[in-house]
Short mmCIF file of C-alpha atoms in Angstrom, two decimals:
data_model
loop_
_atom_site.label_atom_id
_atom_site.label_comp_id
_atom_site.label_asym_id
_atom_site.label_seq_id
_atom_site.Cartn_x
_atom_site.Cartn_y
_atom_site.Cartn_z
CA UNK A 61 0.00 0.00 0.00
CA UNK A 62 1.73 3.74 -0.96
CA UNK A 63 1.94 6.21 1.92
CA UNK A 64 -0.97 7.82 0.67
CA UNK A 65 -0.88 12.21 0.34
CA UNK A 66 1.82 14.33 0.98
CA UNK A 67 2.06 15.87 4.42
CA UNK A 68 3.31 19.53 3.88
CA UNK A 69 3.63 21.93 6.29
CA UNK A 70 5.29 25.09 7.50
CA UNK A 71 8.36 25.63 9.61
CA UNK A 72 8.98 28.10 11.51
CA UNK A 73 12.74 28.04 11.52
CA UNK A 74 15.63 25.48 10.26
CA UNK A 75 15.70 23.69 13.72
CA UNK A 76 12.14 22.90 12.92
CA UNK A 77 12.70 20.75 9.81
CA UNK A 78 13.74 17.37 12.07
CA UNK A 79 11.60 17.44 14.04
CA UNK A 80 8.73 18.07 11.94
CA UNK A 81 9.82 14.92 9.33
CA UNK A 82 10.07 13.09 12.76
CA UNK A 83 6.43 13.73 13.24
CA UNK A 84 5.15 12.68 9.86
CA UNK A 85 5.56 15.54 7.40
CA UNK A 86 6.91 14.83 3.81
CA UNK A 87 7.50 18.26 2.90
CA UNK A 88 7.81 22.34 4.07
CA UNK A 89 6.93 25.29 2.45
CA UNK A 90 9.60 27.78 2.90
CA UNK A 91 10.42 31.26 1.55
CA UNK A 92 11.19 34.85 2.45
CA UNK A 93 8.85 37.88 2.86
CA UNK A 94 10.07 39.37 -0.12
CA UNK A 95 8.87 36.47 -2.40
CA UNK A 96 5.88 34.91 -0.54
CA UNK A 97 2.95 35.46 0.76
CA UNK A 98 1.87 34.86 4.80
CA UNK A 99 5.02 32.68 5.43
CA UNK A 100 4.74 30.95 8.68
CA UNK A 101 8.89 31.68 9.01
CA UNK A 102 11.12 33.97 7.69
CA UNK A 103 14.16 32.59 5.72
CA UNK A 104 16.63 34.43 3.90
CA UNK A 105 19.14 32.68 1.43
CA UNK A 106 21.30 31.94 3.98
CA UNK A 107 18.41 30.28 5.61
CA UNK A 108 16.85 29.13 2.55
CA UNK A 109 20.11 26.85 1.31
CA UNK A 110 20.52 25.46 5.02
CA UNK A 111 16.29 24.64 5.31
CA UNK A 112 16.84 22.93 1.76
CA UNK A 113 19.81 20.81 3.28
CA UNK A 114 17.99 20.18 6.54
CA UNK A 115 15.06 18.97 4.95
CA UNK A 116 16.75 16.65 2.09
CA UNK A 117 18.86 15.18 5.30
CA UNK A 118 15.61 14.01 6.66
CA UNK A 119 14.41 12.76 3.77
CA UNK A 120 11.62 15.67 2.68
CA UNK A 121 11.07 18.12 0.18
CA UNK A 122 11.59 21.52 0.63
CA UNK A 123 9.51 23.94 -1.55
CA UNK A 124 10.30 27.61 -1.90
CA UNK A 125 7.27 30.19 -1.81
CA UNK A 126 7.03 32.92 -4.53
CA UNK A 127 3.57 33.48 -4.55
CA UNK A 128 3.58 37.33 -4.33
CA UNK A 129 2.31 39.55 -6.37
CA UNK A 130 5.32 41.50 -8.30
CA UNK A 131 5.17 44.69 -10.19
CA UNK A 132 7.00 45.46 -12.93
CA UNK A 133 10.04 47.07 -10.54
CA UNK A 134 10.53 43.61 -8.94
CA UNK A 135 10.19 41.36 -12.17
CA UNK A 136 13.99 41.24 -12.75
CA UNK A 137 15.06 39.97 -9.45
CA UNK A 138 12.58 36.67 -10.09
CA UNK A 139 15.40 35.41 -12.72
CA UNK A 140 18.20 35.55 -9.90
CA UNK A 141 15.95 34.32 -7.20
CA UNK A 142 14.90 31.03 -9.63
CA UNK A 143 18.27 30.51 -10.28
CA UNK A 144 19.26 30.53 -6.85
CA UNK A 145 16.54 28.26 -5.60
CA UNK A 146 17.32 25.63 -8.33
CA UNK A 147 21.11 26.03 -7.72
CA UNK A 148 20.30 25.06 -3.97
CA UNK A 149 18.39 22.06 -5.22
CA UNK A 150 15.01 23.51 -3.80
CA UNK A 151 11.88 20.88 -4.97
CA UNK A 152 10.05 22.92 -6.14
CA UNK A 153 8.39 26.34 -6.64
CA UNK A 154 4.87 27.81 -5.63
CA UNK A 155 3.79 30.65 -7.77
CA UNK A 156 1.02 33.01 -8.31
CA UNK A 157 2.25 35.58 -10.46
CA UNK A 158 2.45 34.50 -14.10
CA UNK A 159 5.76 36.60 -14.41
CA UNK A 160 7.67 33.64 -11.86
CA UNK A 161 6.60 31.41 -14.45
CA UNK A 162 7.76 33.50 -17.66
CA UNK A 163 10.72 33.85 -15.56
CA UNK A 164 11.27 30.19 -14.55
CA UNK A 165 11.06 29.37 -18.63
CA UNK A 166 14.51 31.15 -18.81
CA UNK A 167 16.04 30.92 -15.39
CA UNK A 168 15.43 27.69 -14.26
CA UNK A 169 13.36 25.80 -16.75
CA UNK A 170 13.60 22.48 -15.17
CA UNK A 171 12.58 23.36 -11.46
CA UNK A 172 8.98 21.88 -11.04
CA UNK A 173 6.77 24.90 -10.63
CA UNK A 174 3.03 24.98 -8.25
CA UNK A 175 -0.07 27.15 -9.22
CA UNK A 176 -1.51 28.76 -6.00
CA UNK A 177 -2.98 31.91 -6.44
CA UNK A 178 -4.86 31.48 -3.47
CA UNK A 179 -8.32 32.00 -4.63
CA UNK A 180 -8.73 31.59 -8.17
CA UNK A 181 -8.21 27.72 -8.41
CA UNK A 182 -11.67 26.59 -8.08
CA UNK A 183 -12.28 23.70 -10.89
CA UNK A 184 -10.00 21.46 -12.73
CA UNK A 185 -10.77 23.35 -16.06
CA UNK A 186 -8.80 26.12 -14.55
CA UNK A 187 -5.89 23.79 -12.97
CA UNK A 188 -5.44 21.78 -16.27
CA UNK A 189 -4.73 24.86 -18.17
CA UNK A 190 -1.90 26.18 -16.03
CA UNK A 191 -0.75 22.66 -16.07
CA UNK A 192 -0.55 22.81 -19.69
CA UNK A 193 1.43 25.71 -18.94
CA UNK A 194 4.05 24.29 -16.98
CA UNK A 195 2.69 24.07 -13.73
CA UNK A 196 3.04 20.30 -12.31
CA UNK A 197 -0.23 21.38 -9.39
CA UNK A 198 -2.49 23.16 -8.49
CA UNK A 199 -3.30 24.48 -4.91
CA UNK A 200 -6.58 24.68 -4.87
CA UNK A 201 -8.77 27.55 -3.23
CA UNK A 202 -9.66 27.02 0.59
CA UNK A 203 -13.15 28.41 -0.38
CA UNK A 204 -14.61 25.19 -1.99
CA UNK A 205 -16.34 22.63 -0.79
CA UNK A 206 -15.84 18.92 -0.34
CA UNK A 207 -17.86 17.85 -3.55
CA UNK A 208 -15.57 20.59 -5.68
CA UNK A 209 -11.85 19.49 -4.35
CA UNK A 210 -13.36 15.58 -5.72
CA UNK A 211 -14.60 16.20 -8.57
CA UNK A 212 -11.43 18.83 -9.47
CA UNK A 213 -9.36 15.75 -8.58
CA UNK A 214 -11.53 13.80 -10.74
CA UNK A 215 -10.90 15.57 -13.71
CA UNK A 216 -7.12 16.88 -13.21
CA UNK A 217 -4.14 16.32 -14.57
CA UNK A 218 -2.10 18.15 -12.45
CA UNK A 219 -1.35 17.31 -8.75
CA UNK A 220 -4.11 18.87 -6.50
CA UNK A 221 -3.08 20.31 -3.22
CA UNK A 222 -5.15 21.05 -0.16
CA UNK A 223 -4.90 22.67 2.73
CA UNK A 224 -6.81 20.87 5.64
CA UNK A 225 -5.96 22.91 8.83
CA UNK A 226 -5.06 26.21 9.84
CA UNK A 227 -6.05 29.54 9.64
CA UNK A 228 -6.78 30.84 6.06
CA UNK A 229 -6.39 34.88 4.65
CA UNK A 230 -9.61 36.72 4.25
CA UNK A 231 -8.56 39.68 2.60
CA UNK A 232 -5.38 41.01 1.30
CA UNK A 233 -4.06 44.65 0.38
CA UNK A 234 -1.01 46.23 -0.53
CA UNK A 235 -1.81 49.09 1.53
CA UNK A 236 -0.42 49.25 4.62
CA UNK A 237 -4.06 50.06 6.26
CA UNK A 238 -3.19 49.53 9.55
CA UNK A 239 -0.34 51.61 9.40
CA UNK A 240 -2.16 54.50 8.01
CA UNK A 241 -4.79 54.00 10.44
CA UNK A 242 -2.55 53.89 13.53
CA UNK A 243 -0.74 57.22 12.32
CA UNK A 244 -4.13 58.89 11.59
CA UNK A 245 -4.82 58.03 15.28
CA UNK A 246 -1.40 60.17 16.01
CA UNK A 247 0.11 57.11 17.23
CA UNK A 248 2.89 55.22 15.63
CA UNK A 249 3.16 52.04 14.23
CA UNK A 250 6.50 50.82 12.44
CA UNK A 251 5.76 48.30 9.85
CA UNK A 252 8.04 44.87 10.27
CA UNK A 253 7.76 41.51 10.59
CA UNK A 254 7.47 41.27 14.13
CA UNK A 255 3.63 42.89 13.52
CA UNK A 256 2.58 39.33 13.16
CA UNK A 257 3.43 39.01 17.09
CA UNK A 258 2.04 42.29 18.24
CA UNK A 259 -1.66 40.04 18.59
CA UNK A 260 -3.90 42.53 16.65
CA UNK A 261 -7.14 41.86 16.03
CA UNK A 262 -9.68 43.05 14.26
CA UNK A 263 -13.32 42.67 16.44
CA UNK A 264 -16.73 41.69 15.45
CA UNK A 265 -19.01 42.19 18.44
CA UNK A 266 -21.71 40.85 16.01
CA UNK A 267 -20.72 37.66 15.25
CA UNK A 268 -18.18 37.66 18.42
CA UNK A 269 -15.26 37.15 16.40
CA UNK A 270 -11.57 37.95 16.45
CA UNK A 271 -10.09 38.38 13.10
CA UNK A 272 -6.13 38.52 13.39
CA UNK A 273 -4.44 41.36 11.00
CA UNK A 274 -0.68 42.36 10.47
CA UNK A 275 1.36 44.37 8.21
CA UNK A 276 4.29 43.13 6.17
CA UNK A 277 6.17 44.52 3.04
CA UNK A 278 3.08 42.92 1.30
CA UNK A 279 1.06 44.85 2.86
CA UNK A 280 -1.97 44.03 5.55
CA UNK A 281 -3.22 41.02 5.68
CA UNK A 282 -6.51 39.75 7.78
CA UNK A 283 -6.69 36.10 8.61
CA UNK A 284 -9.75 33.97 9.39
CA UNK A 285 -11.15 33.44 13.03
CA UNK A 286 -11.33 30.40 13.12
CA UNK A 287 -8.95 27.45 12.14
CA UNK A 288 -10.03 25.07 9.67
CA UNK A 289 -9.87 21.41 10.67
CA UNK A 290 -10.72 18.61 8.95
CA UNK A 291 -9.12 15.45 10.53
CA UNK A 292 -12.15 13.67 10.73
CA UNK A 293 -13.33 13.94 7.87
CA UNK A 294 -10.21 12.59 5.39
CA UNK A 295 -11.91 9.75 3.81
CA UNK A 296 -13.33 11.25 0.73
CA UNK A 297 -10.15 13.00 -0.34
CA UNK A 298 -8.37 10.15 0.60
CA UNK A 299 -10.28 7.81 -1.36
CA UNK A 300 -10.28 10.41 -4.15
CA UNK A 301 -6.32 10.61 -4.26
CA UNK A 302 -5.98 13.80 -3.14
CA UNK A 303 -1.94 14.62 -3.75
CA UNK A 304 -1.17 16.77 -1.05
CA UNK A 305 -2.69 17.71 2.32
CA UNK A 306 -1.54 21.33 4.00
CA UNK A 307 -1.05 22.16 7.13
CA UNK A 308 -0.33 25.80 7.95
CA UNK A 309 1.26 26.95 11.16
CA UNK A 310 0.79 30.31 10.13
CA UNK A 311 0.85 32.79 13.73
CA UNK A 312 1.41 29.54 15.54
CA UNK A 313 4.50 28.06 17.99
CA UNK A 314 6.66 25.15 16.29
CA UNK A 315 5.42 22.91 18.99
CA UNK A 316 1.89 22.99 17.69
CA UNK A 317 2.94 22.79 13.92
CA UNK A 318 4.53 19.81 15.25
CA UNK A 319 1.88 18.18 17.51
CA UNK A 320 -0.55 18.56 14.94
CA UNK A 321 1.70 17.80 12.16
CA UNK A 322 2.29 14.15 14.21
CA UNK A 323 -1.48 13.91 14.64
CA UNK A 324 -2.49 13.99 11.25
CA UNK A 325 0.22 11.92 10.21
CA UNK A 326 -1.75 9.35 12.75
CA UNK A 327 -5.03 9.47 10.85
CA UNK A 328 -3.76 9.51 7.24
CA UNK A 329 -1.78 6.05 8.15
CA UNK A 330 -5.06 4.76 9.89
CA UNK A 331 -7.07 4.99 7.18
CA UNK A 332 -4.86 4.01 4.84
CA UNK A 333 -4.10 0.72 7.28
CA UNK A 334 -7.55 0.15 8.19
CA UNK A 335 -10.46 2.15 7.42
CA UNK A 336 -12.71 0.92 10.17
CA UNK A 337 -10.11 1.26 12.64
CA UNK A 338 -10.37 5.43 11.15
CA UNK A 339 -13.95 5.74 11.66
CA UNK A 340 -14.21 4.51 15.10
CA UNK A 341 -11.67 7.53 16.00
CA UNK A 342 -13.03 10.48 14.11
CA UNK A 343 -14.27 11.76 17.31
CA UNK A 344 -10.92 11.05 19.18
CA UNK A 345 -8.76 12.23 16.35
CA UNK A 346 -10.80 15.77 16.82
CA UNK A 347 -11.07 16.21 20.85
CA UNK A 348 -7.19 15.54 20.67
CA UNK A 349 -6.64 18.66 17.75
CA UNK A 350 -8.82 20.88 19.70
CA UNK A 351 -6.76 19.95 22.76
CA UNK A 352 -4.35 21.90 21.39
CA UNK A 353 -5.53 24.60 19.84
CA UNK A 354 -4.61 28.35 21.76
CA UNK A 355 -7.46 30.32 23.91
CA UNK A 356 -9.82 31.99 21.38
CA UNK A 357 -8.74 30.32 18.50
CA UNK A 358 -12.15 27.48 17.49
CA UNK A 359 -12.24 25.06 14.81
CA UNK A 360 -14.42 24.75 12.48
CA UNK A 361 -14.38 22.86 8.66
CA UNK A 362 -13.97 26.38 6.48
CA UNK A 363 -15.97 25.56 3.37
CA UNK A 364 -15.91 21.92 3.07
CA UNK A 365 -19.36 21.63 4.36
CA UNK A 366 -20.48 24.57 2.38
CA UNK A 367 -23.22 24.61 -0.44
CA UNK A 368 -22.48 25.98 -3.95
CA UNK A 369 -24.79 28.44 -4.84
CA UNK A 370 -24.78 29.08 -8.53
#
C-alpha cells in the first residue's frame, strides 16, 4: 500500500525541519517575505540553502514560496531568485504571479513549478490549463467545498493540493491600512515583521469574532477566526487521491505545527491501514486537535461543508 498524500507543512525556523519529518511531514513550504505570501517563518538565502539541506537530510522536500504579487520594478530579481533556488536544489516552486513562471522558462526551466494563487483555483478546467502551462499542481482555493476538491481531482491532470488545517487569509491589500490608520490616530506604528506578534485583532461584536491582521512589506493582511480542521473527515479525499494535504502553522509556535503535524500523520496512516479502525476515532482524532488549539482560537471545517450556490 503507498503512503498515501503528501504531508506539507510550514516551519517556523531550520531547527524545525527534524523534528517536523520526525512527526510525519513529507514536505515544508519555505520562503522569504520578499517572495511569498503569509510565510509561517522567515528565511533568507542563507536560511533558505541550510532549510533545503535540513530537509533533504531528513528525507523531505523543501519547496520555496514565490507566490507574491510582483510589479513590474521587482520582475527582474525573479530570474536571480529562480536561479538561486534551483542552484540550492530547492523541490520545487509555488507561484502566483504569471511573471515567476515567464521567468522560470529562462532561469530555471527544469525546477517543477506549483499554481496557488490562493483564490482563483476553483475547478479542474482552470488547474489543467496552467498545467498545460508548466505548472506540475495546483493548490486549490480554501473556499470550496468537499464535492468541488473531488470532482477537481476527478478531472485533473495536475497534482491537486489542499490545505486541511489552519487559519486561512480573508482579505489582502497592498496598503499598509493599519499603518495608516494607527498614524491617523497620532500614534505610531512601524511596519516589520514582528507585527505578526504584536496580537492585533480586528473585532466583530456581532458575530463575536476575532479576526487577526498584520502588516508586512506585502502589505496588511486579515486572517480567518477560526482554524479550519478537517481530521475527521479525510476519507473522501483520501479515497479520491488527493496529492497533497496542507497544514499551515501560520501565527502559531513550532510545537503545535509539530503536535498537529504528528497527529495527522496518525489518521492519514489509519485509514490508509484500516479504514474501520479510522472511523471509530473520528471523534478522538478531533477532541485531541482541539486539545491543542490556543485560547480563542475554534475550529471549524472552512468551506468543506459549504453549499455551492450558482
Amino acid at each position: 500500500m503507498d503512503k498515501g498524500p503528501e504531508l506539507l507543512v510550514t516551519p517556523l525556523s531550520v531547527e524545525d525541519i527534524a523534528p517536523l519529518a520526525e512527526a510525519g511531514a513529507d514536505a515544508v513550504l519555505i520562503g522569504e517575505e520578499a517572495y511569498g505570501l503569509r510565510l509561517a517563518g522567515e528565511f533568507d538565502r542563507g536560511e533558505l540553502k541550510k532549510a533545503v539541506e535540513a530537509a533533504h537530510t531528513a528525507g523531505i522536500k523543501a519547496y520555496v514560496a514565490m507566490n507574491a504579487i510582483f510589479h513590474n520594478d521587482q520582475v527582474n530579481d525573479l530570474f536571480d531568485y529562480l536561479r538561486y533556488v534551483k542552484e540550492i536544489k530547492g523541490d520545487a516552486v509555488v507561484f502566483g504571479d504569471p511573471a515567476v513562471l515567464m521567468a522560470a522558462r529562462e532561469a530555471a526551466p527544469d525546477l517543477p513549478l506549483h499554481w496557488n494563487t490562493e483564490t482563483t483555483a476553483t475547478n479542474w478546467f482552470t488547474a489543467n490549463y496552467w498545467g498545460e502551462k508548466g505548472a506540475k499542481r495546483a493548490v486549490l482555493a480554501r473556499e470550496i467545498n468537499l464535492d468541488a476538491v473531488v470532482e477537481t481531482k476527478e478531472n485533473a491532470n495536475v497534482e491537486i493540493e489542499v490545505q486541511v488545517h489552519g487559519m486561512t487569509a480573508m482579505f489582502q491589500s497592498k496598503r499598509r491600512l493599519v499603518g495608516n490608520y494607527m498614524e491617523y490616530q497620532g500614534k505610531s506604528l512601524k511596519v516589520e515583521r514582528r507585527s505578526k506578534d504584536r496580537g492585533m485583532f480586528l473585532y466583530d461584536p456581532e458575530r463575536d469574532a476575532k479576526y487577526p491582521i498584520f502588516e508586512d512589506s506585502n502589505g496588511t493582511h486579515i486572517m480567518s477566526p477560526n482554524d479550519m480542521c478537517i481530521i475527521d473527515e479525510l476519507d473522501e479525499m483520501l479515497d479520491a487521491g488527493v496529492d497533497s494535504f496542507k497544514i499551515d502553522g501560520i501565527l502559531k509556535n513550532a510545537e503545535y505545527i509539530r503536535n498537529v503535524t504528528a497527529l495527522y500523520r496518525e489518521a492519514i496512516d489509519l485509514y490508509r491501514n484500516s479504514p474501520d479502525e479510522y472511523n471509530e476515532k473520528r471523534e478522538d482524532f478531533l477532541k485531541a486537535a482541539e486539545a491543542l488549539q490556543p485560547e480563542h482560537r475554534s475550529l471549524d471545517t472552512g468551506f468543506f461543508f459549504k453549499e455551492t450556490v450558482y
